Amino acid sequence: MTQDVEMTEPQAAPLAAAASSNSASSATASSALQHLKEIAALIGNGAYAKEVRRIVRAVRLTMLLRRKLRAPAVAAFLTFALPPGSEAQSRLSSYLPKEDEHEMDVDMATSAGQVPFKNSLPELEIYCYLLVVIFLIDQKRYNEAKACSSASIARLKNMNRRTVDVLASRLYFYYSYSYELTNSLAEIRGPLLALHRMATLRRDELGQETLLNLLLRNYLHYNLYDQAEKLRSKAPRFEAHSNQQFCRYLFYLGKIRTIQLEYTDAKESLLQAARKAPAGAWGFRIQCNKWAVIVRLLLGEIPEKTVFMQKGMKKALTPYFELTNAVRIGDLELFRTVAEKFAGTFSSDRTNNLIVRLRHNVIRTGLRNISISYSRVSLSDIARKLRLDSDNPVADAESIVAKAIRDGAIDATIDHANGWMVSKETGDVYSTNEPQIAFNSRIAFCLNMHNDAVRALRFPPNSHKEKESAEKRRERQQQEQELAKHIEEDDDDEF
Amino acid sequence: MDPQLTEVTQLFGRFKASFIRNDFGTCTNLLSQLKVLLTKFPSLPPSFQQTPNAVEELTIARDIYEHAVVLSVKTEDQDAFERDFFQLKPYYTDTCGIILPSLQEYPILGLNLLRLLVQNRIAEFHTELELLPSSALENPCIKHAVELEQSFMEGAYNRVLSARQTVPHETYVYFMDLLAKTVRDEIAGCSEKAYDYLSINDAKKILMFSSDQELSEYITEEQPEWEIKDHCVFFQKAKESQPCKEIPSLQLINQTLSYARELERIV
């Protein structure tokens, strides 16, 4: 990976100057083109050797190159990678703006000099689709991206190669993304379901993973929690292939469970998603944290202050911090003002309905504070302290206290005749078997964890052939370098 | 005009006539005929074919199912309500842009929310609630159900019961009556835990019974473990977390042995 970064860095400087002068722009174009050619070589190797790993690497390299992509470079790459006159080539080129004659000549010459992929690989064709879709999205030409990605999906349906799967799963993602950007996600629900079925039949697990997430996203976009949960619970599950997809899955799962009031499970999923997410994914982690804070509040927990003070998230989490404060104090009035003050944020986060649910927790916390402070307190005082504004506050307070007692939030009894709430003495826990049980469950957890870890240890299947494969790798790397150099030299010849 | 559409329209006219007369037997018969006829329209969900009559067909089908939902409330059939509501729902969610929104939409959605509340299906209640745009929450019918749920979760049962007087629609009364029953069970459950005992008069008031007779009937039927003594209702509370006198030796031995075994495996 470090090597990859080094490879692209020297080109960053020309990029800055690219906008102003023409010569600089053509220089960037050619260097981008050269990188694209390297990537193409990588894909070609991966496809011949049936090594998915290299294709993954090619995709990663493309993402690094993404900001440097310009129309001429992409167009030149298409003429290079795809057989001239083929359907894919003519279709993809039509999405790119026509450049002036001079540059065309250069491109033609470049492709004439190279004849590596005469009989085009399907991997390469799909890669070209992917590249053009990404390019179109970056250029904010969403409708064309939509058309292009739809065409690529149609093409993918007729391809059944495991080496295409990685590229396909990226394409699925951009396919859905382009529809989301044009706000027409509902249209592709059917196609996505069909693709998911196809991926399942082909045992394309990465594709299934991606498509399931896209479908969940699609449903949740329209708040269709019921459908999302039905699909999720019935879709086949297996060990995650991609960490990113797994994080997304956990986040969606957490959201569904929050809505369906399964707060304990929701909290687990959301926290796990926030922890597993890559450090760079700020937006995603902020979203996870927002939901996790609400779920913890709904569970009656108060999140620690450090949650809100995480670097880079402080500002985004401020509304939730103030909300937590209101719940912690148990002040209904403060809670109401905070909910009103940040109503805009909460509705854009679509957490409005959850905030409404929190009111009940504010009352509970307030009640718990009262029950701890007083050994005996009249119901009318409780009503006043909780600021219950209704026609009959004492009766309301009585039933609220009764429910809190039943739910185990407070330990007390009500004396109806006198209108008192009497808090019970907290008994000595250590005189019961409780500690013993808690101790046992913790030990069991640790032992289980250890056993799982032992079971999860994996050994490479052919570790005795280690030496040979290392040699092979060296050989291959050498070949790659030679190829890269070759391309470089060719390019130098052109100028 | 399409002959099938004419037939449905005529039949629906007869249905509405007997609906107004409160002749529910005839209504149910006509409704099943109507439902069979509706299956012949290709433009209805789930196929949504673009036929020339699509708009008329969708509108009348939605109207029929709306009536079916209200009818099921009037005949007090909750299962039929659920079935009819689910048949109606696609017309609300998936036909925007084809036909105009119905005036009955929010009353019926609110009715469904109330039904979920009565059946204590709170998770589904919230799932349905998420589907509504924020503007819908201002609608009196929806607001009514949402406020009920809040009071219900808080435990402010008085507010739930007083909401019966402010129902936004006559059809809501049926569910509000059912809700009173649910609320009583909840109150009984809470009282059991919160009070040691209650005088008969207080218990009667809290559980909303008008006579001692009703109270004692309720206790014998629903809460057999309660006891009536000296004009008071005693709740049998389970004595929890008593100080432990005995050491659960067998269990401890088993646990310790399993720790030893596991440690052996690790070292």
PDB file of N, CA and C in Angstrom, chain A residues 222-226 259-261 350 353-354 356-357 359-360 363-364 388 390 392 395-396 398-400 402-403 405-406 412-417 424 431-433 436 439-440 443 447 450-451, chain B residues 89 122-123 126-127 129-131 137 146 150 152-159 186 189-191 193-196 198 202 205-206 237 241-244 246 248 252 255 258-259 262-263 265-266:
ATOM      1  N   TYR A 222     -36.405   5.405   2.271  1.00  0.00           N
ATOM      2  CA  TYR A 222     -37.833   5.725   2.291  1.00  0.00           C
ATOM      3  C   TYR A 222     -38.484   5.318   3.613  1.00  0.00           C
ATOM      4  N   ASN A 223     -37.668   5.083   4.618  1.00  0.00           N
ATOM      5  CA  ASN A 223     -38.172   4.686   5.939  1.00  0.00           C
ATOM      6  C   ASN A 223     -38.985   3.397   5.914  1.00  0.00           C
ATOM      7  N   LEU A 224     -38.698   2.507   4.977  1.00  0.00           N
ATOM      8  CA  LEU A 224     -39.451   1.256   4.908  1.00  0.00           C
ATOM      9  C   LEU A 224     -38.781   0.228   5.819  1.00  0.00           C
ATOM     10  N   TYR A 225     -38.880   0.445   7.118  1.00  0.00           N
ATOM     11  CA  TYR A 225     -38.172  -0.410   8.062  1.00  0.00           C
ATOM     12  C   TYR A 225     -38.688  -1.832   8.052  1.00  0.00           C
ATOM     13  N   ASP A 226     -39.991  -1.950   7.832  1.00  0.00           N
ATOM     14  CA  ASP A 226     -40.596  -3.280   7.842  1.00  0.00           C
ATOM     15  C   ASP A 226     -40.004  -4.154   6.742  1.00  0.00           C
ATOM     16  N   ILE A 259     -35.638   1.399  15.646  1.00  0.00           N
ATOM     17  CA  ILE A 259     -37.031   1.719  15.339  1.00  0.00           C
ATOM     18  C   ILE A 259     -37.948   0.663  15.957  1.00  0.00           C
ATOM     19  N   GLN A 260     -37.489  -0.583  15.961  1.00  0.00           N
ATOM     20  CA  GLN A 260     -38.342  -1.650  16.465  1.00  0.00           C
ATOM     21  C   GLN A 260     -38.166  -1.869  17.969  1.00  0.00           C
ATOM     22  N   LEU A 261     -37.583  -0.902  18.639  1.00  0.00           N
ATOM     23  CA  LEU A 261     -37.465  -0.878  20.091  1.00  0.00           C
ATOM     24  C   LEU A 261     -36.590  -1.976  20.685  1.00  0.00           C
ATOM     25  N   ARG A 350     -33.258  12.697  10.778  1.00  0.00           N
ATOM     26  CA  ARG A 350     -34.408  11.787  10.856  1.00  0.00           C
ATOM     27  C   ARG A 350     -34.452  11.062  12.201  1.00  0.00           C
ATOM     28  N   ASN A 353     -38.541  11.332  15.654  1.00  0.00           N
ATOM     29  CA  ASN A 353     -39.475  10.462  16.366  1.00  0.00           C
ATOM     30  C   ASN A 353     -38.802   9.802  17.567  1.00  0.00           C
ATOM     31  N   LEU A 354     -37.497   9.594  17.447  1.00  0.00           N
ATOM     32  CA  LEU A 354     -36.774   8.982  18.566  1.00  0.00           C
ATOM     33  C   LEU A 354     -36.670   9.970  19.717  1.00  0.00           C
ATOM     34  N   VAL A 356     -38.805  12.195  20.434  1.00  0.00           N
ATOM     35  CA  VAL A 356     -40.116  12.211  21.088  1.00  0.00           C
ATOM     36  C   VAL A 356     -40.210  11.060  22.090  1.00  0.00           C
ATOM     37  N   ARG A 357     -39.648   9.911  21.707  1.00  0.00           N
ATOM     38  CA  ARG A 357     -39.692   8.762  22.609  1.00  0.00           C
ATOM     39  C   ARG A 357     -38.915   9.038  23.900  1.00  0.00           C
ATOM     40  N   ARG A 359     -38.799  11.551  25.831  1.00  0.00           N
ATOM     41  CA  ARG A 359     -39.512  12.284  26.879  1.00  0.00           C
ATOM     42  C   ARG A 359     -39.764  11.398  28.091  1.00  0.00           C
ATOM     43  N   HIS A 360     -40.152  10.182  27.774  1.00  0.00           N
ATOM     44  CA  HIS A 360     -40.458   9.208  28.791  1.00  0.00           C
ATOM     45  C   HIS A 360     -39.227   8.902  29.657  1.00  0.00           C
ATOM     46  N   ILE A 363     -38.539  11.711  32.213  1.00  0.00           N
ATOM     47  CA  ILE A 363     -39.379  11.561  33.400  1.00  0.00           C
ATOM     48  C   ILE A 363     -38.798  10.493  34.321  1.00  0.00           C
ATOM     49  N   ARG A 364     -38.385   9.394  33.705  1.00  0.00           N
ATOM     50  CA  ARG A 364     -37.822   8.303  34.509  1.00  0.00           C
ATOM     51  C   ARG A 364     -36.600   8.748  35.308  1.00  0.00           C
ATOM     52  N   LEU A 388     -45.154  18.088  35.666  1.00  0.00           N
ATOM     53  CA  LEU A 388     -46.217  17.465  34.879  1.00  0.00           C
ATOM     54  C   LEU A 388     -47.346  18.478  34.768  1.00  0.00           C
ATOM     55  N   SER A 390     -50.773  18.839  33.676  1.00  0.00           N
ATOM     56  CA  SER A 390     -52.011  18.258  33.173  1.00  0.00           C
ATOM     57  C   SER A 390     -53.134  18.622  34.142  1.00  0.00           C
ATOM     58  N   ASN A 392     -54.885  16.736  36.095  1.00  0.00           N
ATOM     59  CA  ASN A 392     -54.882  16.041  37.371  1.00  0.00           C
ATOM     60  C   ASN A 392     -53.482  15.502  37.658  1.00  0.00           C
ATOM     61  N   ALA A 395     -52.848  12.361  40.166  1.00  0.00           N
ATOM     62  CA  ALA A 395     -53.234  11.042  39.645  1.00  0.00           C
ATOM     63  C   ALA A 395     -52.241  10.581  38.581  1.00  0.00           C
ATOM     64  N   ASP A 396     -51.806  11.533  37.729  1.00  0.00           N
ATOM     65  CA  ASP A 396     -50.809  11.205  36.709  1.00  0.00           C
ATOM     66  C   ASP A 396     -49.529  10.725  37.375  1.00  0.00           C
ATOM     67  N   GLU A 398     -49.138   9.445  40.244  1.00  0.00           N
ATOM     68  CA  GLU A 398     -49.297   8.143  40.885  1.00  0.00           C
ATOM     69  C   GLU A 398     -49.140   7.013  39.867  1.00  0.00           C
ATOM     70  N   SER A 399     -49.799   7.150  38.714  1.00  0.00           N
ATOM     71  CA  SER A 399     -49.709   6.043  37.755  1.00  0.00           C
ATOM     72  C   SER A 399     -48.317   5.980  37.124  1.00  0.00           C
ATOM     73  N   ILE A 400     -47.690   7.143  36.964  1.00  0.00           N
ATOM     74  CA  ILE A 400     -46.326   7.131  36.401  1.00  0.00           C
ATOM     75  C   ILE A 400     -45.368   6.434  37.373  1.00  0.00           C
ATOM     76  N   ALA A 402     -46.218   4.249  39.601  1.00  0.00           N
ATOM     77  CA  ALA A 402     -46.562   2.823  39.629  1.00  0.00           C
ATOM     78  C   ALA A 402     -45.908   2.089  38.479  1.00  0.00           C
ATOM     79  N   LYS A 403     -45.934   2.709  37.300  1.00  0.00           N
ATOM     80  CA  LYS A 403     -45.344   2.040  36.138  1.00  0.00           C
ATOM     81  C   LYS A 403     -43.833   1.938  36.289  1.00  0.00           C
ATOM     82  N   ILE A 405     -42.224   1.683  39.001  1.00  0.00           N
ATOM     83  CA  ILE A 405     -41.930   0.603  39.951  1.00  0.00           C
ATOM     84  C   ILE A 405     -42.023  -0.751  39.257  1.00  0.00           C
ATOM     85  N   ARG A 406     -43.084  -0.912  38.447  1.00  0.00           N
ATOM     86  CA  ARG A 406     -43.254  -2.206  37.792  1.00  0.00           C
ATOM     87  C   ARG A 406     -42.094  -2.487  36.832  1.00  0.00           C
ATOM     88  N   ALA A 412     -39.587   1.177  45.160  1.00  0.00           N
ATOM     89  CA  ALA A 412     -40.384   1.936  46.115  1.00  0.00           C
ATOM     90  C   ALA A 412     -41.778   1.330  46.209  1.00  0.00           C
ATOM     91  N   THR A 413     -42.558   1.811  47.163  1.00  0.00           N
ATOM     92  CA  THR A 413     -43.976   1.458  47.202  1.00  0.00           C
ATOM     93  C   THR A 413     -44.771   2.742  47.335  1.00  0.00           C
ATOM     94  N   ILE A 414     -46.069   2.632  46.952  1.00  0.00           N
ATOM     95  CA  ILE A 414     -46.925   3.803  47.077  1.00  0.00           C
ATOM     96  C   ILE A 414     -47.892   3.546  48.228  1.00  0.00           C
ATOM     97  N   ASP A 415     -48.040   4.574  49.052  1.00  0.00           N
ATOM     98  CA  ASP A 415     -49.058   4.512  50.083  1.00  0.00           C
ATOM     99  C   ASP A 415     -50.225   5.340  49.582  1.00  0.00           C
ATOM    100  N   HIS A 416     -51.252   4.643  49.087  1.00  0.00           N
ATOM    101  CA  HIS A 416     -52.323   5.363  48.400  1.00  0.00           C
ATOM    102  C   HIS A 416     -53.106   6.246  49.364  1.00  0.00           C
ATOM    103  N   ALA A 417     -53.375   5.729  50.575  1.00  0.00           N
ATOM    104  CA  ALA A 417     -54.223   6.457  51.516  1.00  0.00           C
ATOM    105  C   ALA A 417     -53.615   7.817  51.867  1.00  0.00           C
ATOM    106  N   LYS A 424     -37.697   2.267  49.099  1.00  0.00           N
ATOM    107  CA  LYS A 424     -37.233   1.121  49.894  1.00  0.00           C
ATOM    108  C   LYS A 424     -35.759   1.270  50.198  1.00  0.00           C
ATOM    109  N   SER A 431     -25.199  -9.899  50.299  1.00  0.00           N
ATOM    110  CA  SER A 431     -25.764 -10.977  51.102  1.00  0.00           C
ATOM    111  C   SER A 431     -26.530 -11.959  50.224  1.00  0.00           C
ATOM    112  N   THR A 432     -26.607 -11.672  48.912  1.00  0.00           N
ATOM    113  CA  THR A 432     -27.342 -12.576  48.005  1.00  0.00           C
ATOM    114  C   THR A 432     -26.359 -13.331  47.113  1.00  0.00           C
ATOM    115  N   ASN A 433     -26.938 -14.081  46.210  1.00  0.00           N
ATOM    116  CA  ASN A 433     -26.098 -14.823  45.268  1.00  0.00           C
ATOM    117  C   ASN A 433     -25.742 -14.016  44.026  1.00  0.00           C
ATOM    118  N   GLN A 436     -22.079 -13.672  42.905  1.00  0.00           N
ATOM    119  CA  GLN A 436     -21.602 -14.972  42.435  1.00  0.00           C
ATOM    120  C   GLN A 436     -22.015 -15.207  40.979  1.00  0.00           C
ATOM    121  N   PHE A 439     -20.149 -12.820  38.637  1.00  0.00           N
ATOM    122  CA  PHE A 439     -18.765 -13.279  38.506  1.00  0.00           C
ATOM    123  C   PHE A 439     -18.678 -14.446  37.531  1.00  0.00           C
ATOM    124  N   ASN A 440     -19.611 -15.376  37.700  1.00  0.00           N
ATOM    125  CA  ASN A 440     -19.613 -16.554  36.840  1.00  0.00           C
ATOM    126  C   ASN A 440     -19.827 -16.175  35.384  1.00  0.00           C
ATOM    127  N   ILE A 443     -16.641 -14.716  33.907  1.00  0.00           N
ATOM    128  CA  ILE A 443     -15.617 -15.734  33.638  1.00  0.00           C
ATOM    129  C   ILE A 443     -15.991 -16.522  32.392  1.00  0.00           C
ATOM    130  N   LEU A 447     -13.700 -16.994  29.033  1.00  0.00           N
ATOM    131  CA  LEU A 447     -13.300 -18.314  28.551  1.00  0.00           C
ATOM    132  C   LEU A 447     -13.809 -18.552  27.137  1.00  0.00           C
ATOM    133  N   HIS A 450     -11.694 -16.701  24.681  1.00  0.00           N
ATOM    134  CA  HIS A 450     -10.424 -17.376  24.456  1.00  0.00           C
ATOM    135  C   HIS A 450     -10.615 -18.556  23.505  1.00  0.00           C
ATOM    136  N   ASN A 451     -11.647 -19.332  23.771  1.00  0.00           N
ATOM    137  CA  ASN A 451     -11.891 -20.497  22.922  1.00  0.00           C
ATOM    138  C   ASN A 451     -12.186 -20.103  21.487  1.00  0.00           C
TER     139      ASN A 451
ATOM    140  N   LYS B  89     -52.842  -0.276   1.807  1.00  0.00           N
ATOM    141  CA  LYS B  89     -51.599   0.474   2.008  1.00  0.00           C
ATOM    142  C   LYS B  89     -50.835   0.800   0.712  1.00  0.00           C
ATOM    143  N   ILE B 122     -46.056  -2.363  19.810  1.00  0.00           N
ATOM    144  CA  ILE B 122     -45.444  -1.043  19.824  1.00  0.00           C
ATOM    145  C   ILE B 122     -44.351  -0.922  18.753  1.00  0.00           C
ATOM    146  N   ALA B 123     -43.630  -2.007  18.525  1.00  0.00           N
ATOM    147  CA  ALA B 123     -42.562  -1.956  17.515  1.00  0.00           C
ATOM    148  C   ALA B 123     -43.150  -1.640  16.152  1.00  0.00           C
ATOM    149  N   HIS B 126     -44.205   1.987  15.800  1.00  0.00           N
ATOM    150  CA  HIS B 126     -43.141   2.931  15.456  1.00  0.00           C
ATOM    151  C   HIS B 126     -42.684   2.771  14.018  1.00  0.00           C
ATOM    152  N   THR B 127     -42.705   1.533  13.527  1.00  0.00           N
ATOM    153  CA  THR B 127     -42.324   1.324  12.131  1.00  0.00           C
ATOM    154  C   THR B 127     -43.278   2.072  11.209  1.00  0.00           C
ATOM    155  N   LEU B 129     -45.062   4.639  12.016  1.00  0.00           N
ATOM    156  CA  LEU B 129     -44.927   6.066  12.281  1.00  0.00           C
ATOM    157  C   LEU B 129     -43.782   6.660  11.462  1.00  0.00           C
ATOM    158  N   GLU B 130     -42.707   5.884  11.299  1.00  0.00           N
ATOM    159  CA  GLU B 130     -41.555   6.387  10.556  1.00  0.00           C
ATOM    160  C   GLU B 130     -41.918   6.669   9.102  1.00  0.00           C
ATOM    161  N   LEU B 131     -42.925   5.965   8.594  1.00  0.00           N
ATOM    162  CA  LEU B 131     -43.288   6.120   7.192  1.00  0.00           C
ATOM    163  C   LEU B 131     -43.979   7.448   6.919  1.00  0.00           C
ATOM    164  N   LEU B 137     -47.662  14.479  11.011  1.00  0.00           N
ATOM    165  CA  LEU B 137     -47.785  14.400  12.464  1.00  0.00           C
ATOM    166  C   LEU B 137     -48.645  15.527  13.019  1.00  0.00           C
ATOM    167  N   VAL B 146     -50.436   9.367  18.297  1.00  0.00           N
ATOM    168  CA  VAL B 146     -49.065   9.531  18.783  1.00  0.00           C
ATOM    169  C   VAL B 146     -49.066   9.949  20.248  1.00  0.00           C
ATOM    170  N   GLN B 150     -47.578   8.042  23.685  1.00  0.00           N
ATOM    171  CA  GLN B 150     -46.673   8.655  24.657  1.00  0.00           C
ATOM    172  C   GLN B 150     -47.198   8.523  26.077  1.00  0.00           C
ATOM    173  N   PHE B 152     -49.253   6.424  27.135  1.00  0.00           N
ATOM    174  CA  PHE B 152     -49.285   5.000  27.465  1.00  0.00           C
ATOM    175  C   PHE B 152     -47.914   4.544  27.954  1.00  0.00           C
ATOM    176  N   MET B 153     -46.852   4.981  27.250  1.00  0.00           N
ATOM    177  CA  MET B 153     -45.503   4.566  27.632  1.00  0.00           C
ATOM    178  C   MET B 153     -45.094   5.198  28.961  1.00  0.00           C
ATOM    179  N   GLU B 154     -45.502   6.454  29.164  1.00  0.00           N
ATOM    180  CA  GLU B 154     -45.154   7.128  30.410  1.00  0.00           C
ATOM    181  C   GLU B 154     -45.846   6.480  31.589  1.00  0.00           C
ATOM    182  N   GLY B 155     -47.054   6.043  31.363  1.00  0.00           N
ATOM    183  CA  GLY B 155     -47.857   5.505  32.452  1.00  0.00           C
ATOM    184  C   GLY B 155     -48.939   6.464  32.875  1.00  0.00           C
ATOM    185  N   ALA B 156     -49.126   7.537  32.128  1.00  0.00           N
ATOM    186  CA  ALA B 156     -50.193   8.485  32.477  1.00  0.00           C
ATOM    187  C   ALA B 156     -51.511   7.969  31.915  1.00  0.00           C
ATOM    188  N   TYR B 157     -52.062   6.969  32.604  1.00  0.00           N
ATOM    189  CA  TYR B 157     -53.229   6.279  32.044  1.00  0.00           C
ATOM    190  C   TYR B 157     -54.477   7.149  32.061  1.00  0.00           C
ATOM    191  N   ASN B 158     -54.519   8.108  33.008  1.00  0.00           N
ATOM    192  CA  ASN B 158     -55.687   8.991  33.032  1.00  0.00           C
ATOM    193  C   ASN B 158     -55.837   9.730  31.715  1.00  0.00           C
ATOM    194  N   ARG B 159     -54.685  10.169  31.207  1.00  0.00           N
ATOM    195  CA  ARG B 159     -54.716  10.917  29.961  1.00  0.00           C
ATOM    196  C   ARG B 159     -55.217  10.024  28.824  1.00  0.00           C
ATOM    197  N   GLU B 186     -52.931  -3.092  32.244  1.00  0.00           N
ATOM    198  CA  GLU B 186     -51.655  -2.461  32.585  1.00  0.00           C
ATOM    199  C   GLU B 186     -51.690  -1.933  34.013  1.00  0.00           C
ATOM    200  N   GLY B 189     -51.386  -4.619  36.505  1.00  0.00           N
ATOM    201  CA  GLY B 189     -50.007  -5.095  36.598  1.00  0.00           C
ATOM    202  C   GLY B 189     -49.141  -4.164  37.421  1.00  0.00           C
ATOM    203  N   CYS B 190     -49.340  -2.849  37.211  1.00  0.00           N
ATOM    204  CA  CYS B 190     -48.534  -1.874  37.944  1.00  0.00           C
ATOM    205  C   CYS B 190     -48.908  -1.861  39.419  1.00  0.00           C
ATOM    206  N   SER B 191     -50.219  -1.865  39.692  1.00  0.00           N
ATOM    207  CA  SER B 191     -50.679  -1.781  41.083  1.00  0.00           C
ATOM    208  C   SER B 191     -50.110  -2.928  41.897  1.00  0.00           C
ATOM    209  N   LYS B 193     -47.407  -4.364  41.719  1.00  0.00           N
ATOM    210  CA  LYS B 193     -46.021  -4.165  42.135  1.00  0.00           C
ATOM    211  C   LYS B 193     -45.880  -2.957  43.047  1.00  0.00           C
ATOM    212  N   ALA B 194     -46.724  -1.930  42.823  1.00  0.00           N
ATOM    213  CA  ALA B 194     -46.489  -0.656  43.490  1.00  0.00           C
ATOM    214  C   ALA B 194     -47.113  -0.584  44.874  1.00  0.00           C
ATOM    215  N   TYR B 195     -48.232  -1.284  45.086  1.00  0.00           N
ATOM    216  CA  TYR B 195     -48.900  -1.163  46.376  1.00  0.00           C
ATOM    217  C   TYR B 195     -48.768  -2.469  47.157  1.00  0.00           C
ATOM    218  N   ASP B 196     -48.761  -2.340  48.481  1.00  0.00           N
ATOM    219  CA  ASP B 196     -48.873  -3.544  49.291  1.00  0.00           C
ATOM    220  C   ASP B 196     -50.335  -3.975  49.322  1.00  0.00           C
ATOM    221  N   LEU B 198     -54.643  -2.175  48.800  1.00  0.00           N
ATOM    222  CA  LEU B 198     -55.492  -1.038  48.489  1.00  0.00           C
ATOM    223  C   LEU B 198     -56.852  -1.299  49.112  1.00  0.00           C
ATOM    224  N   ASP B 202     -60.667   2.311  46.793  1.00  0.00           N
ATOM    225  CA  ASP B 202     -59.580   2.848  45.988  1.00  0.00           C
ATOM    226  C   ASP B 202     -59.300   1.955  44.783  1.00  0.00           C
ATOM    227  N   LYS B 205     -61.736   2.486  42.137  1.00  0.00           N
ATOM    228  CA  LYS B 205     -61.538   3.735  41.402  1.00  0.00           C
ATOM    229  C   LYS B 205     -60.348   3.604  40.443  1.00  0.00           C
ATOM    230  N   ILE B 206     -59.270   3.039  40.947  1.00  0.00           N
ATOM    231  CA  ILE B 206     -58.063   2.949  40.122  1.00  0.00           C
ATOM    232  C   ILE B 206     -58.294   2.042  38.930  1.00  0.00           C
ATOM    233  N   LYS B 237     -47.102 -10.257  46.741  1.00  0.00           N
ATOM    234  CA  LYS B 237     -45.855  -9.893  46.079  1.00  0.00           C
ATOM    235  C   LYS B 237     -44.816 -10.989  46.253  1.00  0.00           C
ATOM    236  N   SER B 241     -35.063 -11.301  46.089  1.00  0.00           N
ATOM    237  CA  SER B 241     -33.683 -11.113  46.587  1.00  0.00           C
ATOM    238  C   SER B 241     -33.590 -11.208  48.115  1.00  0.00           C
ATOM    239  N   GLN B 242     -34.065 -12.314  48.625  1.00  0.00           N
ATOM    240  CA  GLN B 242     -33.948 -12.563  50.064  1.00  0.00           C
ATOM    241  C   GLN B 242     -32.484 -12.845  50.382  1.00  0.00           C
ATOM    242  N   PRO B 243     -32.026 -12.397  51.543  1.00  0.00           N
ATOM    243  CA  PRO B 243     -30.659 -12.741  51.922  1.00  0.00           C
ATOM    244  C   PRO B 243     -30.467 -14.255  51.877  1.00  0.00           C
ATOM    245  N   CYS B 244     -29.360 -14.623  51.340  1.00  0.00           N
ATOM    246  CA  CYS B 244     -29.154 -16.049  51.095  1.00  0.00           C
ATOM    247  C   CYS B 244     -28.630 -16.734  52.355  1.00  0.00           C
ATOM    248  N   GLU B 246     -28.456 -20.242  52.511  1.00  0.00           N
ATOM    249  CA  GLU B 246     -27.773 -21.470  52.151  1.00  0.00           C
ATOM    250  C   GLU B 246     -26.763 -21.217  51.042  1.00  0.00           C
ATOM    251  N   PRO B 248     -25.334 -22.479  47.627  1.00  0.00           N
ATOM    252  CA  PRO B 248     -25.688 -23.463  46.599  1.00  0.00           C
ATOM    253  C   PRO B 248     -24.468 -24.304  46.243  1.00  0.00           C
ATOM    254  N   LEU B 252     -21.828 -24.491  42.909  1.00  0.00           N
ATOM    255  CA  LEU B 252     -20.485 -23.934  43.052  1.00  0.00           C
ATOM    256  C   LEU B 252     -19.416 -24.938  42.674  1.00  0.00           C
ATOM    257  N   GLN B 255     -19.260 -25.233  38.942  1.00  0.00           N
ATOM    258  CA  GLN B 255     -18.605 -24.080  38.308  1.00  0.00           C
ATOM    259  C   GLN B 255     -17.097 -24.146  38.489  1.00  0.00           C
ATOM    260  N   SER B 258     -15.477 -26.638  36.298  1.00  0.00           N
ATOM    261  CA  SER B 258     -15.380 -26.260  34.886  1.00  0.00           C
ATOM    262  C   SER B 258     -14.288 -25.209  34.689  1.00  0.00           C
ATOM    263  N   TYR B 259     -14.098 -24.302  35.672  1.00  0.00           N
ATOM    264  CA  TYR B 259     -12.989 -23.350  35.540  1.00  0.00           C
ATOM    265  C   TYR B 259     -11.663 -24.098  35.492  1.00  0.00           C
ATOM    266  N   GLU B 262     -11.147 -25.660  32.110  1.00  0.00           N
ATOM    267  CA  GLU B 262     -10.823 -24.695  31.062  1.00  0.00           C
ATOM    268  C   GLU B 262      -9.396 -24.182  31.218  1.00  0.00           C
ATOM    269  N   LEU B 263      -8.998 -23.928  32.466  1.00  0.00           N
ATOM    270  CA  LEU B 263      -7.648 -23.423  32.705  1.00  0.00           C
ATOM    271  C   LEU B 263      -6.611 -24.441  32.266  1.00  0.00           C
ATOM    272  N   ARG B 265      -6.888 -26.462  29.932  1.00  0.00           N
ATOM    273  CA  ARG B 265      -6.805 -26.444  28.476  1.00  0.00           C
ATOM    274  C   ARG B 265      -5.938 -25.274  27.985  1.00  0.00           C
ATOM    275  N   ILE B 266      -6.030 -24.168  28.689  1.00  0.00           N
ATOM    276  CA  ILE B 266      -5.296 -22.985  28.239  1.00  0.00           C
ATOM    277  C   ILE B 266      -3.806 -23.132  28.520  1.00  0.00           C
TER     278      ILE B 266
END
